[in-house]
């Protein structure tokens, strides 16, 4: 019997072992699926990030179930999950490889953040076990395939941020997804009304099952209907950010399962219901940037039930404690009712014009991890309790009117890493403050009145590996030039990566900076530093941004270590507006990076431009004394400013052939002798072309196709040269960017003469000091901030002849036009009345004749007008904008009359102007008339046989009468 029992026990144990799933490590995936995955990887291998999918090896011994992002079924070994988001480098890969569809048991597929493009594959419908599909942040385009709506087994679908998808049929998509619980279509252009979206959701069979609905920036307009949302009792996540919903949805306080509600920038108006704050499960609420929205908090006796952890109420119309207060003038104070939101971890109240002091009761919000009250009008001192919250990581109080000394406190937060107190009126010593917060990674203390001493020891002691310190615009700050005190009780200074001491009245170069071995960004601009740039800077291998503008620096110290690659990673070197003289240092040429942006403008540099500078991406050497020719080897340059030097010879054609990305070319105020460089018209990104004040000559000749030349040009200045001939039709027909508005390419980049380099929260500006100039009424004025649609044409002081072209009137977004001091004749084109954005117009010192078109009076933005010294005649328009111009705008035209020049118009002069206007209108009318006559001949050819039919004779003559009436209306218009 014992033997028999033992046998039964062994057999039973063996059977139990057979039925147990093997450990995951013992699983062997199916060879066909392993092969399919390897083919999928092979298709995208050249786009993979370093190390991505490195575990995917086809050596025959490795199981794909252990590969990155691959999950297999515990029993069958089939691949059931493939999660490989963001494994590629952002380049466009192409379509999804068909091998993916061999994974027939796949239940979850996440390919988000990779550069697939083309259409969403229809073959996804073959994956009949797939319940979760994430294709967000890819580059799919075209229509969402109808087959997707047949995947009735889908539980979660995310197609967000495929902005090239054509307007999908949302109704058809959701109608078939009967099990859908999570739907995310952010940035997919639905272009539907709120009513349309509501109706679509109401028709969805999965309406009551929906838990997640995210439709951010889907171009939904108008209010949503209540009915479908009243059925969504399971909805926990609702994000409608960036749609124009207008009124506040009434259904919100009925969504009792809601955990996440984002209505950021939704055009909400009116009063926000306080009851929404009391939704029992709501933890994240963002209703920021609804500038017509008034928000009142629920009564304090019920706020203890508020469970909100994340709250953003930035940039709203009004914020108050009591709903009754909304009808009265707002107090502008921070509502103390917020102090009862005990669960808050993140609170943001920026851009609300809040005034008063920071409530002392904020000390009750001990769970805060992030507090942002910046960009308001708060005053008074900073409560010390804010620095003692145990979990606080970010505190931003910048751009207020806070004053007094920084608080002293004990038991500070050990987690505070980001601090912004910039742009206030704080004063006093920062030493204790800095020593008391050793975990800071970001400290912005700029634009205050601090008076303490800053030395190497004050930049030490940090626990963190990254550190950002901005003390700029504290002119009373005492920066020690060297640190004889070896006190390093606070940190190892080599941890500092960003240091901004701009506008701190520093007299000499601080040598302690040379010990900051990990420094990446150094800004010492707008100080009074004298002498030469220290050679020790070239030994900081990590240095990428070096900004020393507006000092009294007179040169460079040569690097002591000549064998080392100096500045190999330097992305920006700006030393403009100093006293540097002589030749450009050769060591800069030997070691400068190809991607560097180099600004040495407004100095006293001499000699020729070294050829080695041709490899930089931005180069500004304007306002120096450079001589010789422009180098011939510029390659892939984006900005080239050589304005105000003594350069001679011709403009090298290699600029166009080797620099397709060129956006700004300023060669003004030199001694160049050449014809017009029409070959620059092929540069489709060129936005600024300045050739003023040289010795250029000849006609304006465009080599490229006229409809494709200078497509992006926004500023065109060839004034003060010797150009001749008639104005070029081809030039003005190609200025596409001045004809249209609204596209990104229609604007000069942020500021073509200053580009922002923001690290973390503080923008630091790299200013290219070369200026574009505009000539208004003979006065040369600089344009230093070129932002938005700054469309300017200056062709003044040349030898152009002929008439002003009608085509100029098609440049609807032109803001400045100057063709003065030429030999132009004929009338001012009537088409100028279309230039409604024009701000200044100078046609002076020509030989223009005829009347001033009445249409010019409709240019409501016109603030500067100069028509002096021509042969204009007749009555000056008296209406609208023309009533603001004085006699200087019209002097030298003895045949003009009007109140502006205090000369009464005789009846004959008015009649003469009317005759001239009538003659021009007749000429214009005949243009329409010829079209009408052609139409009449065609009509008669077709219908003449019909005249023999009495039944259509009356119809025929009615049509002829209508046509003639149309012609006369055009002539008389």
Short mmCIF file of N, CA and C in Angstrom, two decimals, residues 181-319:
data_model
loop_
_atom_site.label_atom_id
_atom_site.label_comp_id
_atom_site.label_asym_id
_atom_site.label_seq_id
_atom_site.Cartn_x
_atom_site.Cartn_y
_atom_site.Cartn_z
N UNK A 181 -13.60 52.26 -24.54
CA UNK A 181 -13.60 52.92 -23.23
C UNK A 181 -12.69 54.15 -23.19
N UNK A 182 -11.67 54.18 -24.07
CA UNK A 182 -10.70 55.27 -24.05
C UNK A 182 -10.50 55.76 -25.48
N UNK A 183 -10.81 57.04 -25.74
CA UNK A 183 -10.68 57.62 -27.08
C UNK A 183 -9.88 58.91 -26.98
N UNK A 184 -8.74 58.95 -27.68
CA UNK A 184 -7.89 60.13 -27.70
C UNK A 184 -7.58 60.52 -29.15
N UNK A 185 -8.03 61.72 -29.52
CA UNK A 185 -7.85 62.21 -30.89
C UNK A 185 -7.26 63.62 -30.87
N UNK A 186 -6.37 63.91 -29.94
CA UNK A 186 -5.79 65.24 -29.83
C UNK A 186 -5.11 65.66 -31.13
N UNK A 187 -5.32 66.92 -31.51
CA UNK A 187 -4.71 67.51 -32.70
C UNK A 187 -5.13 66.85 -34.00
N UNK A 188 -6.18 66.08 -33.98
CA UNK A 188 -6.75 65.55 -35.22
C UNK A 188 -7.85 66.53 -35.62
N UNK A 189 -7.74 67.13 -36.79
CA UNK A 189 -8.64 68.21 -37.17
C UNK A 189 -10.05 67.75 -37.47
N UNK A 190 -10.89 67.68 -36.46
CA UNK A 190 -12.27 67.26 -36.67
C UNK A 190 -13.07 68.35 -37.37
N UNK A 191 -12.78 69.63 -37.03
CA UNK A 191 -13.49 70.77 -37.62
C UNK A 191 -15.00 70.55 -37.56
N UNK A 192 -15.50 70.33 -36.37
CA UNK A 192 -16.93 70.10 -36.16
C UNK A 192 -17.47 71.10 -35.14
N UNK A 193 -18.74 71.36 -35.22
CA UNK A 193 -19.39 72.19 -34.21
C UNK A 193 -19.54 71.37 -32.93
N UNK A 194 -19.72 72.07 -31.80
CA UNK A 194 -19.97 71.38 -30.55
C UNK A 194 -21.22 70.53 -30.62
N UNK A 195 -22.22 71.04 -31.32
CA UNK A 195 -23.45 70.27 -31.49
C UNK A 195 -23.18 69.00 -32.28
N UNK A 196 -22.35 69.10 -33.35
CA UNK A 196 -22.04 67.93 -34.16
C UNK A 196 -21.31 66.87 -33.38
N UNK A 197 -20.34 67.28 -32.55
CA UNK A 197 -19.61 66.33 -31.73
C UNK A 197 -20.55 65.67 -30.74
N UNK A 198 -21.43 66.45 -30.16
CA UNK A 198 -22.38 65.91 -29.18
C UNK A 198 -23.30 64.87 -29.82
N UNK A 199 -23.79 65.19 -31.01
CA UNK A 199 -24.68 64.26 -31.71
C UNK A 199 -23.96 62.97 -32.05
N UNK A 200 -22.71 63.10 -32.46
CA UNK A 200 -21.91 61.91 -32.79
C UNK A 200 -21.72 61.03 -31.56
N UNK A 201 -21.38 61.63 -30.44
CA UNK A 201 -21.18 60.85 -29.21
C UNK A 201 -22.48 60.18 -28.78
N UNK A 202 -23.58 60.86 -29.00
CA UNK A 202 -24.87 60.30 -28.60
C UNK A 202 -25.20 59.05 -29.40
N UNK A 203 -24.68 58.97 -30.64
CA UNK A 203 -24.95 57.80 -31.49
C UNK A 203 -24.00 56.65 -31.21
N UNK A 204 -22.99 56.88 -30.36
CA UNK A 204 -21.99 55.84 -30.11
C UNK A 204 -22.57 54.76 -29.19
N UNK A 205 -22.44 53.49 -29.58
CA UNK A 205 -22.94 52.41 -28.72
C UNK A 205 -22.13 52.24 -27.44
N UNK A 206 -20.94 52.83 -27.41
CA UNK A 206 -20.09 52.69 -26.22
C UNK A 206 -20.16 53.91 -25.32
N UNK A 207 -21.17 54.77 -25.54
CA UNK A 207 -21.26 56.03 -24.82
C UNK A 207 -21.16 55.84 -23.31
N UNK A 208 -21.92 54.90 -22.78
CA UNK A 208 -21.96 54.71 -21.34
C UNK A 208 -20.70 54.04 -20.78
N UNK A 209 -19.88 53.50 -21.68
CA UNK A 209 -18.66 52.82 -21.23
C UNK A 209 -17.45 53.75 -21.25
N UNK A 210 -17.57 54.90 -21.91
CA UNK A 210 -16.41 55.77 -22.07
C UNK A 210 -15.85 56.22 -20.73
N UNK A 211 -14.55 56.03 -20.56
CA UNK A 211 -13.85 56.49 -19.36
C UNK A 211 -12.90 57.64 -19.69
N UNK A 212 -12.38 57.64 -20.92
CA UNK A 212 -11.44 58.68 -21.33
C UNK A 212 -11.92 59.28 -22.65
N UNK A 213 -12.01 60.62 -22.70
CA UNK A 213 -12.33 61.34 -23.93
C UNK A 213 -11.40 62.54 -24.00
N UNK A 214 -10.47 62.50 -24.95
CA UNK A 214 -9.50 63.58 -25.10
C UNK A 214 -9.55 64.09 -26.54
N UNK A 215 -9.99 65.32 -26.69
CA UNK A 215 -10.14 65.95 -28.01
C UNK A 215 -9.45 67.31 -28.01
N UNK A 216 -8.21 67.35 -27.58
CA UNK A 216 -7.45 68.61 -27.50
C UNK A 216 -7.19 69.16 -28.90
N UNK A 217 -7.41 70.46 -29.06
CA UNK A 217 -7.08 71.16 -30.30
C UNK A 217 -7.63 70.44 -31.54
N UNK A 218 -8.89 70.14 -31.51
CA UNK A 218 -9.54 69.44 -32.63
C UNK A 218 -10.39 70.38 -33.48
N UNK A 219 -10.26 71.68 -33.24
CA UNK A 219 -11.03 72.68 -34.00
C UNK A 219 -12.53 72.45 -33.83
N UNK A 220 -12.94 72.23 -32.60
CA UNK A 220 -14.37 72.15 -32.27
C UNK A 220 -14.83 73.56 -31.92
N UNK A 221 -15.94 73.97 -32.46
CA UNK A 221 -16.40 75.33 -32.24
C UNK A 221 -17.87 75.33 -31.81
N UNK A 222 -18.17 76.19 -30.86
CA UNK A 222 -19.54 76.29 -30.38
C UNK A 222 -19.77 75.39 -29.18
N UNK A 223 -20.86 75.64 -28.45
CA UNK A 223 -21.12 74.90 -27.20
C UNK A 223 -21.50 73.45 -27.46
N UNK A 224 -21.20 72.61 -26.47
CA UNK A 224 -21.58 71.21 -26.50
C UNK A 224 -22.98 71.04 -25.94
N UNK A 225 -23.66 70.01 -26.41
CA UNK A 225 -24.98 69.69 -25.87
C UNK A 225 -24.83 68.88 -24.60
N UNK A 226 -25.80 68.99 -23.72
CA UNK A 226 -25.74 68.30 -22.44
C UNK A 226 -26.03 66.81 -22.55
N UNK A 227 -26.98 66.43 -23.43
CA UNK A 227 -27.56 65.09 -23.40
C UNK A 227 -26.55 63.96 -23.44
N UNK A 228 -25.59 63.94 -24.40
CA UNK A 228 -24.70 62.77 -24.44
C UNK A 228 -23.85 62.64 -23.17
N UNK A 229 -23.43 63.76 -22.60
CA UNK A 229 -22.55 63.70 -21.43
C UNK A 229 -23.30 63.28 -20.17
N UNK A 230 -24.61 63.47 -20.17
CA UNK A 230 -25.38 63.01 -19.02
C UNK A 230 -25.42 61.50 -18.92
N UNK A 231 -25.11 60.81 -20.04
CA UNK A 231 -25.07 59.35 -20.05
C UNK A 231 -23.67 58.81 -19.73
N UNK A 232 -22.69 59.69 -19.63
CA UNK A 232 -21.30 59.24 -19.45
C UNK A 232 -20.97 59.17 -17.96
N UNK A 233 -21.64 58.35 -17.23
CA UNK A 233 -21.42 58.25 -15.80
C UNK A 233 -20.10 57.58 -15.45
N UNK A 234 -19.46 56.93 -16.45
CA UNK A 234 -18.17 56.29 -16.20
C UNK A 234 -17.00 57.19 -16.57
N UNK A 235 -17.28 58.35 -17.15
CA UNK A 235 -16.21 59.22 -17.67
C UNK A 235 -15.36 59.75 -16.52
N UNK A 236 -14.07 59.46 -16.58
CA UNK A 236 -13.14 59.92 -15.54
C UNK A 236 -12.12 60.92 -16.07
N UNK A 237 -11.91 60.94 -17.38
CA UNK A 237 -10.88 61.80 -17.97
C UNK A 237 -11.51 62.55 -19.15
N UNK A 238 -11.62 63.90 -19.04
CA UNK A 238 -12.18 64.73 -20.10
C UNK A 238 -11.23 65.87 -20.38
N UNK A 239 -10.72 65.93 -21.62
CA UNK A 239 -9.78 66.98 -22.02
C UNK A 239 -10.25 67.58 -23.33
N UNK A 240 -10.70 68.83 -23.27
CA UNK A 240 -11.18 69.55 -24.46
C UNK A 240 -10.33 70.80 -24.70
N UNK A 241 -9.11 70.80 -24.25
CA UNK A 241 -8.20 71.94 -24.36
C UNK A 241 -8.12 72.47 -25.79
N UNK A 242 -8.11 73.81 -25.91
CA UNK A 242 -7.83 74.45 -27.19
C UNK A 242 -8.95 74.45 -28.19
N UNK A 243 -10.18 74.16 -27.77
CA UNK A 243 -11.34 74.28 -28.65
C UNK A 243 -12.16 75.50 -28.22
N UNK A 244 -12.89 76.05 -29.12
CA UNK A 244 -13.66 77.26 -28.84
C UNK A 244 -15.09 76.89 -28.44
N UNK A 245 -15.25 76.53 -27.18
CA UNK A 245 -16.54 76.04 -26.70
C UNK A 245 -17.47 77.16 -26.25
N UNK A 246 -16.92 78.35 -26.12
CA UNK A 246 -17.69 79.53 -25.70
C UNK A 246 -18.23 79.35 -24.28
N UNK A 247 -19.46 79.06 -24.08
CA UNK A 247 -20.02 78.98 -22.74
C UNK A 247 -19.51 77.78 -21.95
N UNK A 248 -19.64 77.86 -20.62
CA UNK A 248 -19.24 76.75 -19.75
C UNK A 248 -20.26 75.62 -19.89
N UNK A 249 -19.83 74.40 -20.21
CA UNK A 249 -20.78 73.28 -20.33
C UNK A 249 -21.56 73.07 -19.02
N UNK A 250 -22.87 72.91 -19.15
CA UNK A 250 -23.72 72.78 -17.97
C UNK A 250 -23.66 71.38 -17.36
N UNK A 251 -23.22 70.41 -18.15
CA UNK A 251 -23.27 69.03 -17.70
C UNK A 251 -22.12 68.65 -16.77
N UNK A 252 -21.14 69.53 -16.60
CA UNK A 252 -19.92 69.14 -15.91
C UNK A 252 -20.16 68.66 -14.48
N UNK A 253 -21.04 69.36 -13.76
CA UNK A 253 -21.21 68.99 -12.36
C UNK A 253 -22.02 67.71 -12.19
N UNK A 254 -22.47 67.09 -13.31
CA UNK A 254 -23.16 65.80 -13.24
C UNK A 254 -22.22 64.62 -13.49
N UNK A 255 -20.96 64.93 -13.86
CA UNK A 255 -20.00 63.87 -14.16
C UNK A 255 -19.31 63.46 -12.86
N UNK A 256 -20.00 62.67 -12.09
CA UNK A 256 -19.55 62.36 -10.74
C UNK A 256 -18.32 61.45 -10.68
N UNK A 257 -18.00 60.81 -11.80
CA UNK A 257 -16.80 59.94 -11.82
C UNK A 257 -15.57 60.67 -12.32
N UNK A 258 -15.73 61.95 -12.64
CA UNK A 258 -14.65 62.71 -13.26
C UNK A 258 -13.46 62.85 -12.30
N UNK A 259 -12.29 62.48 -12.82
CA UNK A 259 -11.05 62.61 -12.07
C UNK A 259 -10.13 63.67 -12.68
N UNK A 260 -10.25 63.86 -13.98
CA UNK A 260 -9.34 64.73 -14.74
C UNK A 260 -10.19 65.61 -15.65
N UNK A 261 -10.10 66.94 -15.50
CA UNK A 261 -10.87 67.87 -16.34
C UNK A 261 -9.96 69.00 -16.78
N UNK A 262 -9.68 69.05 -18.10
CA UNK A 262 -8.88 70.12 -18.67
C UNK A 262 -9.70 70.85 -19.72
N UNK A 263 -9.93 72.16 -19.45
CA UNK A 263 -10.62 73.03 -20.39
C UNK A 263 -9.76 74.26 -20.66
N UNK A 264 -8.48 74.06 -20.76
CA UNK A 264 -7.50 75.12 -21.01
C UNK A 264 -7.79 75.80 -22.35
N UNK A 265 -7.86 77.13 -22.35
CA UNK A 265 -7.99 77.92 -23.58
C UNK A 265 -9.17 77.44 -24.44
N UNK A 266 -10.33 77.40 -23.84
CA UNK A 266 -11.54 76.94 -24.55
C UNK A 266 -12.52 78.07 -24.84
N UNK A 267 -12.10 79.31 -24.64
CA UNK A 267 -13.00 80.42 -24.91
C UNK A 267 -14.21 80.44 -23.99
N UNK A 268 -14.06 79.89 -22.78
CA UNK A 268 -15.18 79.85 -21.84
C UNK A 268 -15.53 81.26 -21.38
N UNK A 269 -16.82 81.51 -21.23
CA UNK A 269 -17.31 82.82 -20.81
C UNK A 269 -18.31 82.66 -19.68
N UNK A 270 -18.55 83.75 -18.98
CA UNK A 270 -19.53 83.72 -17.92
C UNK A 270 -18.96 83.22 -16.61
N UNK A 271 -19.79 82.62 -15.79
CA UNK A 271 -19.40 82.16 -14.46
C UNK A 271 -19.14 80.66 -14.44
N UNK A 272 -18.06 80.27 -13.79
CA UNK A 272 -17.73 78.86 -13.66
C UNK A 272 -18.42 78.32 -12.41
N UNK A 273 -19.21 77.26 -12.54
CA UNK A 273 -19.98 76.76 -11.39
C UNK A 273 -19.08 76.30 -10.25
N UNK A 274 -19.26 76.85 -9.04
CA UNK A 274 -18.46 76.40 -7.89
C UNK A 274 -18.66 74.93 -7.58
N UNK A 275 -19.81 74.38 -7.98
CA UNK A 275 -20.09 72.97 -7.66
C UNK A 275 -19.11 72.02 -8.31
N UNK A 276 -18.47 72.43 -9.39
CA UNK A 276 -17.52 71.54 -10.07
C UNK A 276 -16.32 71.25 -9.16
N UNK A 277 -15.93 72.22 -8.34
CA UNK A 277 -14.82 71.98 -7.42
C UNK A 277 -15.14 70.86 -6.43
N UNK A 278 -16.43 70.58 -6.25
CA UNK A 278 -16.85 69.62 -5.23
C UNK A 278 -17.11 68.24 -5.79
N UNK A 279 -16.85 68.03 -7.09
CA UNK A 279 -17.02 66.69 -7.64
C UNK A 279 -16.18 65.71 -6.82
N UNK A 280 -16.76 64.61 -6.37
CA UNK A 280 -16.12 63.78 -5.34
C UNK A 280 -14.80 63.16 -5.75
N UNK A 281 -14.60 62.89 -7.05
CA UNK A 281 -13.38 62.21 -7.47
C UNK A 281 -12.43 63.12 -8.25
N UNK A 282 -12.80 64.39 -8.42
CA UNK A 282 -11.99 65.30 -9.24
C UNK A 282 -10.68 65.63 -8.53
N UNK A 283 -9.55 65.34 -9.23
CA UNK A 283 -8.23 65.59 -8.67
C UNK A 283 -7.43 66.59 -9.50
N UNK A 284 -7.71 66.68 -10.81
CA UNK A 284 -6.96 67.59 -11.68
C UNK A 284 -7.94 68.48 -12.44
N UNK A 285 -7.78 69.81 -12.26
CA UNK A 285 -8.66 70.78 -12.90
C UNK A 285 -7.81 71.89 -13.51
N UNK A 286 -7.95 72.10 -14.83
CA UNK A 286 -7.23 73.15 -15.54
C UNK A 286 -8.23 73.93 -16.38
N UNK A 287 -8.51 75.16 -15.97
CA UNK A 287 -9.40 76.04 -16.75
C UNK A 287 -8.67 77.34 -17.07
N UNK A 288 -7.34 77.28 -17.21
CA UNK A 288 -6.53 78.46 -17.46
C UNK A 288 -6.76 79.02 -18.86
N UNK A 289 -6.41 80.29 -19.00
CA UNK A 289 -6.45 81.00 -20.29
C UNK A 289 -7.85 81.02 -20.91
N UNK A 290 -8.83 81.18 -20.05
CA UNK A 290 -10.18 81.53 -20.48
C UNK A 290 -10.42 82.94 -19.96
N UNK A 291 -10.06 83.92 -20.76
CA UNK A 291 -9.92 85.30 -20.30
C UNK A 291 -11.24 86.00 -20.03
N UNK A 292 -12.36 85.40 -20.40
CA UNK A 292 -13.67 85.98 -20.11
C UNK A 292 -14.42 85.16 -19.07
N UNK A 293 -13.68 84.35 -18.33
CA UNK A 293 -14.30 83.45 -17.36
C UNK A 293 -14.12 83.98 -15.94
N UNK A 294 -15.23 84.06 -15.21
CA UNK A 294 -15.19 84.45 -13.80
C UNK A 294 -15.33 83.20 -12.94
N UNK A 295 -14.42 83.04 -11.99
CA UNK A 295 -14.38 81.83 -11.17
C UNK A 295 -14.57 82.21 -9.71
N UNK A 296 -15.52 81.59 -9.08
CA UNK A 296 -15.70 81.75 -7.64
C UNK A 296 -15.57 80.39 -6.97
N UNK A 297 -14.96 80.38 -5.82
CA UNK A 297 -14.75 79.14 -5.08
C UNK A 297 -16.02 78.78 -4.31
N UNK A 298 -16.20 77.51 -3.99
CA UNK A 298 -17.37 77.13 -3.18
C UNK A 298 -17.25 77.70 -1.77
N UNK A 299 -18.37 77.78 -1.05
CA UNK A 299 -18.33 78.30 0.32
C UNK A 299 -17.34 77.53 1.19
N UNK A 300 -16.74 78.22 2.13
CA UNK A 300 -15.66 77.61 2.92
C UNK A 300 -16.15 76.46 3.79
N UNK A 301 -17.42 76.47 4.12
CA UNK A 301 -17.90 75.40 4.99
C UNK A 301 -17.98 74.06 4.28
N UNK A 302 -17.81 74.05 2.93
CA UNK A 302 -17.86 72.78 2.20
C UNK A 302 -16.54 72.47 1.50
N UNK A 303 -15.57 73.40 1.54
CA UNK A 303 -14.33 73.18 0.79
C UNK A 303 -13.48 72.05 1.36
N UNK A 304 -13.77 71.62 2.58
CA UNK A 304 -13.01 70.49 3.14
C UNK A 304 -13.23 69.22 2.33
N UNK A 305 -14.35 69.17 1.58
CA UNK A 305 -14.63 67.98 0.77
C UNK A 305 -13.98 68.05 -0.60
N UNK A 306 -13.27 69.16 -0.88
CA UNK A 306 -12.59 69.29 -2.16
C UNK A 306 -11.39 68.35 -2.20
N UNK A 307 -11.31 67.52 -3.23
CA UNK A 307 -10.21 66.56 -3.36
C UNK A 307 -9.20 66.94 -4.44
N UNK A 308 -9.33 68.14 -4.98
CA UNK A 308 -8.47 68.57 -6.09
C UNK A 308 -7.01 68.64 -5.62
N UNK A 309 -6.14 68.04 -6.44
CA UNK A 309 -4.71 68.06 -6.16
C UNK A 309 -3.97 69.00 -7.11
N UNK A 310 -4.41 69.04 -8.38
CA UNK A 310 -3.78 69.89 -9.39
C UNK A 310 -4.80 70.94 -9.82
N UNK A 311 -4.45 72.24 -9.69
CA UNK A 311 -5.39 73.31 -10.01
C UNK A 311 -4.66 74.43 -10.74
N UNK A 312 -5.12 74.73 -11.95
CA UNK A 312 -4.55 75.84 -12.73
C UNK A 312 -5.67 76.81 -13.08
N UNK A 313 -5.59 78.00 -12.49
CA UNK A 313 -6.58 79.06 -12.73
C UNK A 313 -5.90 80.29 -13.33
N UNK A 314 -4.89 80.09 -14.16
CA UNK A 314 -4.14 81.20 -14.74
C UNK A 314 -4.96 81.94 -15.79
N UNK A 315 -4.70 83.24 -15.90
CA UNK A 315 -5.23 84.08 -16.97
C UNK A 315 -6.72 83.94 -17.17
N UNK A 316 -7.46 84.20 -16.10
CA UNK A 316 -8.92 84.24 -16.18
C UNK A 316 -9.36 85.66 -15.85
N UNK A 317 -10.63 85.93 -16.05
CA UNK A 317 -11.14 87.30 -15.88
C UNK A 317 -11.19 87.71 -14.43
N UNK A 318 -11.65 86.81 -13.57
CA UNK A 318 -11.85 87.17 -12.17
C UNK A 318 -11.80 85.91 -11.31
N UNK A 319 -11.21 86.06 -10.15
CA UNK A 319 -11.11 84.97 -9.19
C UNK A 319 -11.50 85.49 -7.81
#
